[in-house]
PDB file of C-alpha atoms in Angstrom:
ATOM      1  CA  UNK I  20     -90.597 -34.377  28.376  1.00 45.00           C
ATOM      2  CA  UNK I  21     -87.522 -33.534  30.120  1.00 53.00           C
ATOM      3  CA  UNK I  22     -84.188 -32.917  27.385  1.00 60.00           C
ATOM      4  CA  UNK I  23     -82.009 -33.528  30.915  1.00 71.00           C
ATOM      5  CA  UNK I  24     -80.284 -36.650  30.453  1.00 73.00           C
ATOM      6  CA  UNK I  25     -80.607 -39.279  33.729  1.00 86.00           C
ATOM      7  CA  UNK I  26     -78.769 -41.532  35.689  1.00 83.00           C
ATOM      8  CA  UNK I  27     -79.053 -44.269  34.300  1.00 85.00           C
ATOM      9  CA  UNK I  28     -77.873 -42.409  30.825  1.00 87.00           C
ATOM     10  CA  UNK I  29     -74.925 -40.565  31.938  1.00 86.00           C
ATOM     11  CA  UNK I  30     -73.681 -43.967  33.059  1.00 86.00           C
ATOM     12  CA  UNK I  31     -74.085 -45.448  29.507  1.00 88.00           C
ATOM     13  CA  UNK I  32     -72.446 -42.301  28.337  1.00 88.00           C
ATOM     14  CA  UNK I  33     -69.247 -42.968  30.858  1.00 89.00           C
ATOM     15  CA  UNK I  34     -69.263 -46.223  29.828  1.00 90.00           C
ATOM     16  CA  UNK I  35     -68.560 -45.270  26.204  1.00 91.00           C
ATOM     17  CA  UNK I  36     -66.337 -42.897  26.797  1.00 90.00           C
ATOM     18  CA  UNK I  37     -64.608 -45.045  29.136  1.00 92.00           C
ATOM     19  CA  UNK I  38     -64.255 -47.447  26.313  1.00 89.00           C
ATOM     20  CA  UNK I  39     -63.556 -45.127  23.657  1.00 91.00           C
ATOM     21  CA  UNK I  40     -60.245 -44.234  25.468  1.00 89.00           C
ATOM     22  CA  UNK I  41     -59.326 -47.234  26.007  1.00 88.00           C
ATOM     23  CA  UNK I  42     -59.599 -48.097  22.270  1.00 89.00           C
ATOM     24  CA  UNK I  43     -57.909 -44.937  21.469  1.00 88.00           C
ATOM     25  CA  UNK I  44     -54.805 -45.555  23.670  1.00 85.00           C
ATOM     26  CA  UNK I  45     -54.501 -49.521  22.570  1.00 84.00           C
ATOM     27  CA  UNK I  46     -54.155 -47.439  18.751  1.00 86.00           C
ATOM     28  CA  UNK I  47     -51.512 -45.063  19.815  1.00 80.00           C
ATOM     29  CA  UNK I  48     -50.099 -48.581  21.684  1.00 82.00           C
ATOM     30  CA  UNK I  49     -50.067 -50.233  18.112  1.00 83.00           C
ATOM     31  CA  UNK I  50     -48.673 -47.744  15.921  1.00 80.00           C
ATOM     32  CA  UNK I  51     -45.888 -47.014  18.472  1.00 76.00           C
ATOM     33  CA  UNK I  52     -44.901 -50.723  18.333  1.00 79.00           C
ATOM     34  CA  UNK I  53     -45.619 -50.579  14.658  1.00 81.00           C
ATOM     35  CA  UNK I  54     -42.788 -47.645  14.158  1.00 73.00           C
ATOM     36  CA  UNK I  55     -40.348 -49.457  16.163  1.00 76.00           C
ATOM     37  CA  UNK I  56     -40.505 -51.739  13.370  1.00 76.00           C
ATOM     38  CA  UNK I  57     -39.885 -49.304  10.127  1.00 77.00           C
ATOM     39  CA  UNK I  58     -35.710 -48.442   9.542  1.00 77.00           C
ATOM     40  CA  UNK I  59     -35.485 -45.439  10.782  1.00 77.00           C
ATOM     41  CA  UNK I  60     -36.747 -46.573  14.451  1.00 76.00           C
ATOM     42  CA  UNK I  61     -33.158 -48.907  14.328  1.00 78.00           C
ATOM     43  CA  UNK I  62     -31.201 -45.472  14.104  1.00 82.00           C
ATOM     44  CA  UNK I  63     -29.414 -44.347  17.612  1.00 87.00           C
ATOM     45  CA  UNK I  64     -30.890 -41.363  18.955  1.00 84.00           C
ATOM     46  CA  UNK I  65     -27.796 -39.438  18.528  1.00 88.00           C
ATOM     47  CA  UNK I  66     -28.156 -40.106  14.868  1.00 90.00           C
ATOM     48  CA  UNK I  67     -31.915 -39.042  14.954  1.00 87.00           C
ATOM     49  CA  UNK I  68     -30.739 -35.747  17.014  1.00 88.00           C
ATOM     50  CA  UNK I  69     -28.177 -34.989  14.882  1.00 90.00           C
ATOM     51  CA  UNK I  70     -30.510 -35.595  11.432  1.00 87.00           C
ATOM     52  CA  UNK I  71     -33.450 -33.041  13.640  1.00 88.00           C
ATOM     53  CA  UNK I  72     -30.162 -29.836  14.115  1.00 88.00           C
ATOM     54  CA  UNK I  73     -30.195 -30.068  10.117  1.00 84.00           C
ATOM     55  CA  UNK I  74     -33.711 -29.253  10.262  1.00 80.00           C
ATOM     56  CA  UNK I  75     -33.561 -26.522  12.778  1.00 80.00           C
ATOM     57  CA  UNK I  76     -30.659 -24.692  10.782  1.00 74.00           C
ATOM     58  CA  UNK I  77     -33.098 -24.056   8.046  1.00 65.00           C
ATOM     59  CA  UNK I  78     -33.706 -20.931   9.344  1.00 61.00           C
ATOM     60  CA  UNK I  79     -36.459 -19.909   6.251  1.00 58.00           C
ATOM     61  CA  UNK I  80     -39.007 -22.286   8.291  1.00 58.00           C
ATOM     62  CA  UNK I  81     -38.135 -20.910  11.477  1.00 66.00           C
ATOM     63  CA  UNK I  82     -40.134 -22.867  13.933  1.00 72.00           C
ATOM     64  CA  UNK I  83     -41.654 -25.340  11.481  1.00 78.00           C
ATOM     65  CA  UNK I  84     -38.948 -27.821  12.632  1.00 80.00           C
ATOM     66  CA  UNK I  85     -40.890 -28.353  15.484  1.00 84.00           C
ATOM     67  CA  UNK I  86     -43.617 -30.632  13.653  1.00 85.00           C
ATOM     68  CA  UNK I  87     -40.957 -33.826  13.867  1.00 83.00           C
ATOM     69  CA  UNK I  88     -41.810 -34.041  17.218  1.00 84.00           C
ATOM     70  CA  UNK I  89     -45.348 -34.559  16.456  1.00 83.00           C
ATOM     71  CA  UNK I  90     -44.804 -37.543  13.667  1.00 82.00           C
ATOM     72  CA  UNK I  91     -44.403 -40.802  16.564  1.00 82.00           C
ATOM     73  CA  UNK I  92     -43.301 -41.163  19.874  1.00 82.00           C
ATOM     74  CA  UNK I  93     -39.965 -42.006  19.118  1.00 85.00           C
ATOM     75  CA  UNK I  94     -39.425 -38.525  17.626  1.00 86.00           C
ATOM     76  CA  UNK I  95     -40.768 -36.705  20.453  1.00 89.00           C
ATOM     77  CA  UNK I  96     -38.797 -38.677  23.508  1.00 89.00           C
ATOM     78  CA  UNK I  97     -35.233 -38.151  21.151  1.00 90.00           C
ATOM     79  CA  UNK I  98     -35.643 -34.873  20.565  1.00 92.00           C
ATOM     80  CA  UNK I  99     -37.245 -33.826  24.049  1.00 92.00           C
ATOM     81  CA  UNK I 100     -33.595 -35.617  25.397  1.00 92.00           C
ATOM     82  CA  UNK I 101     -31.610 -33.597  22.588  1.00 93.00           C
ATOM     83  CA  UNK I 102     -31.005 -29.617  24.647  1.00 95.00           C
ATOM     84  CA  UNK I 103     -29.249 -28.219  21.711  1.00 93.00           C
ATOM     85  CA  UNK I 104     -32.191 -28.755  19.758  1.00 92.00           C
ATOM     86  CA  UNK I 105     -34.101 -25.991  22.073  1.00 94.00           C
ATOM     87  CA  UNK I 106     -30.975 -23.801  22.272  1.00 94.00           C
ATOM     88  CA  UNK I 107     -32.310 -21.200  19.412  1.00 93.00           C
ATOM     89  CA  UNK I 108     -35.996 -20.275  21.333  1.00 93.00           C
ATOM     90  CA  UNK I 109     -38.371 -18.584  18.918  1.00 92.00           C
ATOM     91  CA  UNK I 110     -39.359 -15.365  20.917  1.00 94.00           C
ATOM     92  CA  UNK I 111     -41.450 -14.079  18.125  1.00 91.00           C
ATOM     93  CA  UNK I 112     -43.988 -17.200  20.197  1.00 92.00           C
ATOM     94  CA  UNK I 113     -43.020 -16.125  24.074  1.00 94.00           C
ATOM     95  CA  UNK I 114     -44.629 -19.204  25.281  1.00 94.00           C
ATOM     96  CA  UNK I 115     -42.582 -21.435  23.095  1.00 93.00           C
ATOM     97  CA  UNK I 116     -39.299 -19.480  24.094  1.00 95.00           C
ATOM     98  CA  UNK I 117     -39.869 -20.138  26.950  1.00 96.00           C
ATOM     99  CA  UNK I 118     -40.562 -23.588  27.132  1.00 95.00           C
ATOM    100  CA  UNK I 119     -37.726 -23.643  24.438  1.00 95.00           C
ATOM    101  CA  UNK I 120     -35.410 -21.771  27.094  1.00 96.00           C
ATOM    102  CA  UNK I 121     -36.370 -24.575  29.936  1.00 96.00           C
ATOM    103  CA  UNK I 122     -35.567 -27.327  27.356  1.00 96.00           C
ATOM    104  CA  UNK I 123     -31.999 -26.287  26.359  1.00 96.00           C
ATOM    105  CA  UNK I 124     -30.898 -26.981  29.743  1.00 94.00           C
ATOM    106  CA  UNK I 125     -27.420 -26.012  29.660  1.00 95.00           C
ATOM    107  CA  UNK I 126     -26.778 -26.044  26.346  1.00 96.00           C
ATOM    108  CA  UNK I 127     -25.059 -22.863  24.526  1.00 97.00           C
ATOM    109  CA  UNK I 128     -28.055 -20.031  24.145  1.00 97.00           C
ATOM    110  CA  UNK I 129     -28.930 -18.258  20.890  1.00 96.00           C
ATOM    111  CA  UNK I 130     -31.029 -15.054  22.029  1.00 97.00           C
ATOM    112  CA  UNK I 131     -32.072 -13.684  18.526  1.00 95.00           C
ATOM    113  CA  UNK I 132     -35.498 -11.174  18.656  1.00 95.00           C
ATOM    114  CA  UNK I 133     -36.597  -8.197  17.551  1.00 96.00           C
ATOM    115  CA  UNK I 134     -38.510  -6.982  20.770  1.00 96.00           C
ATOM    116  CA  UNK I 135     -41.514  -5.501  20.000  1.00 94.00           C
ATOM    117  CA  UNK I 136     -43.737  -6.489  23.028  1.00 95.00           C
ATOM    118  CA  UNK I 137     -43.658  -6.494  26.705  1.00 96.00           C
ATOM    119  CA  UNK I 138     -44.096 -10.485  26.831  1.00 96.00           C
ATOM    120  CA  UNK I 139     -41.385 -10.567  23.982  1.00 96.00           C
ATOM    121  CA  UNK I 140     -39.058  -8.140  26.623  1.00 97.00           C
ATOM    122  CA  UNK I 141     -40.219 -10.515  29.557  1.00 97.00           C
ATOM    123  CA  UNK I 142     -39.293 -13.921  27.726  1.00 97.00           C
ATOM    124  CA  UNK I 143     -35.786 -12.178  26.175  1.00 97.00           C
ATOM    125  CA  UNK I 144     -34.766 -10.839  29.576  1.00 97.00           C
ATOM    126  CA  UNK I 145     -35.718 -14.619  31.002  1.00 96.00           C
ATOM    127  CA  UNK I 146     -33.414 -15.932  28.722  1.00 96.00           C
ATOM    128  CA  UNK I 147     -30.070 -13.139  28.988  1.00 96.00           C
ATOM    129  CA  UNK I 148     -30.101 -14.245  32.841  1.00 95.00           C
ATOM    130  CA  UNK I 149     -28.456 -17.325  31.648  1.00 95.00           C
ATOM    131  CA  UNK I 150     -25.436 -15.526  30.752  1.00 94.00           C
ATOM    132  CA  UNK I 151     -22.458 -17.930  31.954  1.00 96.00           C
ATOM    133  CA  UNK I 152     -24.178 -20.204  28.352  1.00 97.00           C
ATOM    134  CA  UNK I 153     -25.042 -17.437  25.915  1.00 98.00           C
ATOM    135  CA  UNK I 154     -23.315 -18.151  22.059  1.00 98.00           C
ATOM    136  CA  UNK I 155     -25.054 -15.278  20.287  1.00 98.00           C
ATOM    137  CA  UNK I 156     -26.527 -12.242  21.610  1.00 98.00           C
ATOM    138  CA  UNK I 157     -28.550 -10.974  18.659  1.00 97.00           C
ATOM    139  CA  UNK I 158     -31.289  -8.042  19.593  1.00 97.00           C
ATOM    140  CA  UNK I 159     -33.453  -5.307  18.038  1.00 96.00           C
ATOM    141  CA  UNK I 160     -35.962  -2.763  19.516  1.00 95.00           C
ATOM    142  CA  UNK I 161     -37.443   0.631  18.988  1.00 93.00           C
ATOM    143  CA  UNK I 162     -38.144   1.330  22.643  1.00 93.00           C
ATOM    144  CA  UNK I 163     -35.368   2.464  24.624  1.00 91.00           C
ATOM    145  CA  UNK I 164     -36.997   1.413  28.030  1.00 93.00           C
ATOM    146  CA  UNK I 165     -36.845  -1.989  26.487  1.00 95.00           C
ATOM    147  CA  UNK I 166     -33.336  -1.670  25.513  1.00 95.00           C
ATOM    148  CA  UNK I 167     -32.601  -0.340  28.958  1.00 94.00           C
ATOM    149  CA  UNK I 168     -33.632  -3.465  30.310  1.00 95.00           C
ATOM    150  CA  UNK I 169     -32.300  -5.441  28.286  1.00 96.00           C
ATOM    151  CA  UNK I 170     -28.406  -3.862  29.397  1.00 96.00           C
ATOM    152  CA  UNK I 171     -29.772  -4.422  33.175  1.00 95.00           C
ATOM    153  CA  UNK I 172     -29.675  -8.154  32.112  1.00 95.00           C
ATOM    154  CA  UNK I 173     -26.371  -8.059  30.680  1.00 96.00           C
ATOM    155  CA  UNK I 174     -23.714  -6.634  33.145  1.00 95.00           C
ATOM    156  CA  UNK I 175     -22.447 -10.478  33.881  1.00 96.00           C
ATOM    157  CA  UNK I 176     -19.597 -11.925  32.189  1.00 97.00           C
ATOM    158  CA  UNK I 177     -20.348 -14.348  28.798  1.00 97.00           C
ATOM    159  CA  UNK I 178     -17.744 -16.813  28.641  1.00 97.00           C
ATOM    160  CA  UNK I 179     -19.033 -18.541  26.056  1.00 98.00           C
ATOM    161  CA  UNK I 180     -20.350 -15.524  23.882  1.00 98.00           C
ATOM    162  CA  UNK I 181     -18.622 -15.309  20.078  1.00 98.00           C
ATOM    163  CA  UNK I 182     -21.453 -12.991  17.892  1.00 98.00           C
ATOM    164  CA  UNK I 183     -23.376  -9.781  19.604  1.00 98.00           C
ATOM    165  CA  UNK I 184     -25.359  -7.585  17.667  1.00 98.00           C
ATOM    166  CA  UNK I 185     -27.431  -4.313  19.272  1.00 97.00           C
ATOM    167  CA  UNK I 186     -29.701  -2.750  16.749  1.00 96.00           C
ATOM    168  CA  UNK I 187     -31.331   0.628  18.990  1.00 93.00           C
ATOM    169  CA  UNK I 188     -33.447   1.762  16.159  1.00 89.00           C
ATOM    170  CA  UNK I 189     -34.984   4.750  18.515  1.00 85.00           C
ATOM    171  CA  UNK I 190     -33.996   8.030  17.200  1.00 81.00           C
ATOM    172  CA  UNK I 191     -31.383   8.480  20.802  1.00 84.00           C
ATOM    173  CA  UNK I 192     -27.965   7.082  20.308  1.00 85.00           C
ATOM    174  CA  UNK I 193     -27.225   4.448  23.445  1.00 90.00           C
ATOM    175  CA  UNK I 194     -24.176   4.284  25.128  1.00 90.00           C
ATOM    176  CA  UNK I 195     -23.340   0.875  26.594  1.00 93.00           C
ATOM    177  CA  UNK I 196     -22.802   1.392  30.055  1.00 93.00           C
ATOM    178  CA  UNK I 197     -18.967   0.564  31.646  1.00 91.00           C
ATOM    179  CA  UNK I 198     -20.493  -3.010  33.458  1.00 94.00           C
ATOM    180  CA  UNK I 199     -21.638  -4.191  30.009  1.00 96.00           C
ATOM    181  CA  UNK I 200     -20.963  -8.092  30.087  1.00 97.00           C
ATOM    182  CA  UNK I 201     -18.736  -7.312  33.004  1.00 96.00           C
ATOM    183  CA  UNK I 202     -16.402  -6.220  30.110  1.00 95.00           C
ATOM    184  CA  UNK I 203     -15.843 -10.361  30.374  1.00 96.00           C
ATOM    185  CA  UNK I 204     -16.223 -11.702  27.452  1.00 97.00           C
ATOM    186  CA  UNK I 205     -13.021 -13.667  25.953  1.00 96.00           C
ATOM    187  CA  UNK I 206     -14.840 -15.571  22.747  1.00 97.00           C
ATOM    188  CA  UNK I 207     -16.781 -12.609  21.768  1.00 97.00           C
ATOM    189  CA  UNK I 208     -14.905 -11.996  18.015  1.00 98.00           C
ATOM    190  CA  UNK I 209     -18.231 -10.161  16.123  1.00 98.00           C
ATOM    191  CA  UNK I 210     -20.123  -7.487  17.092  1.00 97.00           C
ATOM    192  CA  UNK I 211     -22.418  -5.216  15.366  1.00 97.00           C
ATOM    193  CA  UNK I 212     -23.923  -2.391  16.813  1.00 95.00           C
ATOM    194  CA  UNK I 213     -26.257   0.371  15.150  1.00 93.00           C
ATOM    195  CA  UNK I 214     -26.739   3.443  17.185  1.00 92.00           C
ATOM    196  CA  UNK I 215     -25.403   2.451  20.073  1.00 90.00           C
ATOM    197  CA  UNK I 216     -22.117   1.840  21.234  1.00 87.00           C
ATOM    198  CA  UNK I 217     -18.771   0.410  23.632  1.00 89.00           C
ATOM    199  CA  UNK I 218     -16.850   2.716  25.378  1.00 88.00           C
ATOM    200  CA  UNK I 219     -13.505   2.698  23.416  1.00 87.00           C
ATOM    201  CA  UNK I 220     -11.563   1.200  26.068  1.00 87.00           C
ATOM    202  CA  UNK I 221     -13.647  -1.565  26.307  1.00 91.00           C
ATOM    203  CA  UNK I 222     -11.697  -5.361  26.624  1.00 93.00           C
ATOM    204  CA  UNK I 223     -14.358  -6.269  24.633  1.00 95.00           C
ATOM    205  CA  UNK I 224     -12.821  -5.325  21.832  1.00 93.00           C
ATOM    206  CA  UNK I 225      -9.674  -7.486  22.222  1.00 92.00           C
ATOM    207  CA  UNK I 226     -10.338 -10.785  20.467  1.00 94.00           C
ATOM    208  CA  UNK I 227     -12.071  -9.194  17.487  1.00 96.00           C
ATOM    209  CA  UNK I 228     -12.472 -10.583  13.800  1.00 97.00           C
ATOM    210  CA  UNK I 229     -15.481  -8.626  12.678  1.00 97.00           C
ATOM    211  CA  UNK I 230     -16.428  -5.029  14.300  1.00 95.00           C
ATOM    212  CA  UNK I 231     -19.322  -2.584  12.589  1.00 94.00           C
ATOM    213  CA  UNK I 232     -20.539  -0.022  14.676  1.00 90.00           C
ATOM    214  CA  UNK I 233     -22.698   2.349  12.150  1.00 88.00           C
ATOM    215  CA  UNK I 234     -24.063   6.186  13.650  1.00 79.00           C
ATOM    216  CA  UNK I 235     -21.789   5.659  16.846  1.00 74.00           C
ATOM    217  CA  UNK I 236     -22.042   7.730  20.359  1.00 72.00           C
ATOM    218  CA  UNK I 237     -20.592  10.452  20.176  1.00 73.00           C
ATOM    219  CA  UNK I 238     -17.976  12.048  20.984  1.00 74.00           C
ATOM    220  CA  UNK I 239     -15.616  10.205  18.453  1.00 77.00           C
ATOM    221  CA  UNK I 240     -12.163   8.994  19.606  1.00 82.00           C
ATOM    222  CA  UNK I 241      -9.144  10.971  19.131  1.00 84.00           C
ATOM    223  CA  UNK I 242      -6.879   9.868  16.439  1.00 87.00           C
ATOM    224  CA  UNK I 243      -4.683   8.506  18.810  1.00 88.00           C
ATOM    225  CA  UNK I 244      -6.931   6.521  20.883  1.00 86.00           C
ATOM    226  CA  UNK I 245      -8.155   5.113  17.598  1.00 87.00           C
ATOM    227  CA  UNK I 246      -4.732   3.775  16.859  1.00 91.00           C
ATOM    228  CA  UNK I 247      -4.779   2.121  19.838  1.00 90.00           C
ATOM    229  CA  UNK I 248      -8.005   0.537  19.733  1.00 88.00           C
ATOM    230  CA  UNK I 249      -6.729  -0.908  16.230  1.00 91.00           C
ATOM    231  CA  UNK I 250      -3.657  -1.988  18.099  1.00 92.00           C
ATOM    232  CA  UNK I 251      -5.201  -4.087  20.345  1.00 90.00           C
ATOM    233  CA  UNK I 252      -7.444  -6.349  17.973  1.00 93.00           C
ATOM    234  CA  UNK I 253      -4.459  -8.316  16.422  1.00 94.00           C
ATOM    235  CA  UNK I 254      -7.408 -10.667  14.885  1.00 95.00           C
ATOM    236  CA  UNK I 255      -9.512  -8.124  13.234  1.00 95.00           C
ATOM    237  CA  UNK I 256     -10.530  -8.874   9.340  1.00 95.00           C
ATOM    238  CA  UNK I 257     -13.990  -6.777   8.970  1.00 95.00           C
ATOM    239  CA  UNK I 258     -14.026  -2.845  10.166  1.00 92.00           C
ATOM    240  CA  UNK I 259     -17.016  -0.866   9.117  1.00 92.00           C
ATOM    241  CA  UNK I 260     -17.674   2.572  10.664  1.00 84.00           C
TER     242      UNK I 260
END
């Protein structure tokens, strides 16, 4: 006897299925209605958005937040229409990052990773293209091919840019090239770098609050030129060398 299944049952067998679907999508019908009746469905999605960026700031679950999008529709649609929520992609998941990247639309940019991989490299350089909305530039590798690239990236100006931080952990010092950020970058007031460094005459330095710059390029600046680089950050609070 043949185990092959025949006409007449693989037409029972799209029958049920047929029916089974339809069964399952009159449930997910019902429970979205019934959610649009519990409190929380009443609050205005800019509430709901707002009570999802609390979530995302608790940075010890990382991407974890992302699980509210998964409790009812209502969740999903609010925070799918909410672009800061996507704004810090987790690059430590590349495919996330860069759906996360797509989502943020043009919301401010939070490129935070310690690159590790070539898909990490691909999805971080995806992400320092959008330069005219970066907030915080915030990058560690141990490769300096990868760092190399990730320079190429940045020779645009970042208007928006307030934090950087370069951590080159390779045993070379790197010397930021002279086009770094188009040495445009008017909110940029922290930056940390760890062997690596600005040229000394950078405007980059201008509107600092914060500056630590730990196993610099050499050669050091003269005394003089030191003076003046001090000289010309009126706002600095925080110098570690």
């Amino acid at each position: 006897m043949s185990g092959s299944s025949t006409p007449v049952q693989n037409a029972q067998l799209e029958s049920i299925d047929q029916e089974i679907f339809a069964h399952e999508s009159a449930l997910r019908d019902l429970r979205s209605r019934r959610n649009l009746l519990i409190p929380i469905s009443k609050l205005p999605v800019e509430v709901l958005c707002t009570i999802f960026m609390f979530c995302v700031r608790e940075r010890a679950y990382r991407w974890h937040w992302l699980t509210i999008t998964h409790i009812c529709r209502l969740f999903r649609i609010a925070a799918l229409n909410c672009p800061a929520l996507w704004a810090t992609p987790e690059f430590a998941k590349p495919n996330l990052a860069s759906e996360m990247i797509e989502r943020s639309k043009m919301s401010l940019l939070t490129v935070e990773a310690d690159i590790a991989t070539p898909h990490i490299l691909d999805v971080v350089s995806a992400g320092l293209k959008e330069a005219a909305r970066l907030k915080k530039i915030h990058i560690s590798t141990s490769r300096l091919h990868y760092m190399d690239r990730i320079i190429c990236e940045l020779d645009r100006p970042a208007p928006f840019l307030d934090s950087l931080y370069l951590n080159n952990s390779f045993f070379e010092p790197y010397l930021l090239p002279s086009d770094f950020l188009a040495d445009d970058a008017p909110r940029l007031s922290h930056i940390e770098l760890y062997n690596c460094n600005l040229r000394w005459d950078s405007s980059l330095f201008r509107n600092l609050v914060h500056l630590k710059n730990h196993n610099p390029v050499p050669p050091a600046p003269t005394l003089d030129q030191f003076i003046d680089v001090l000289a010309g950050m009126p706002q600095l609070e925080v110098l570690d060398l």
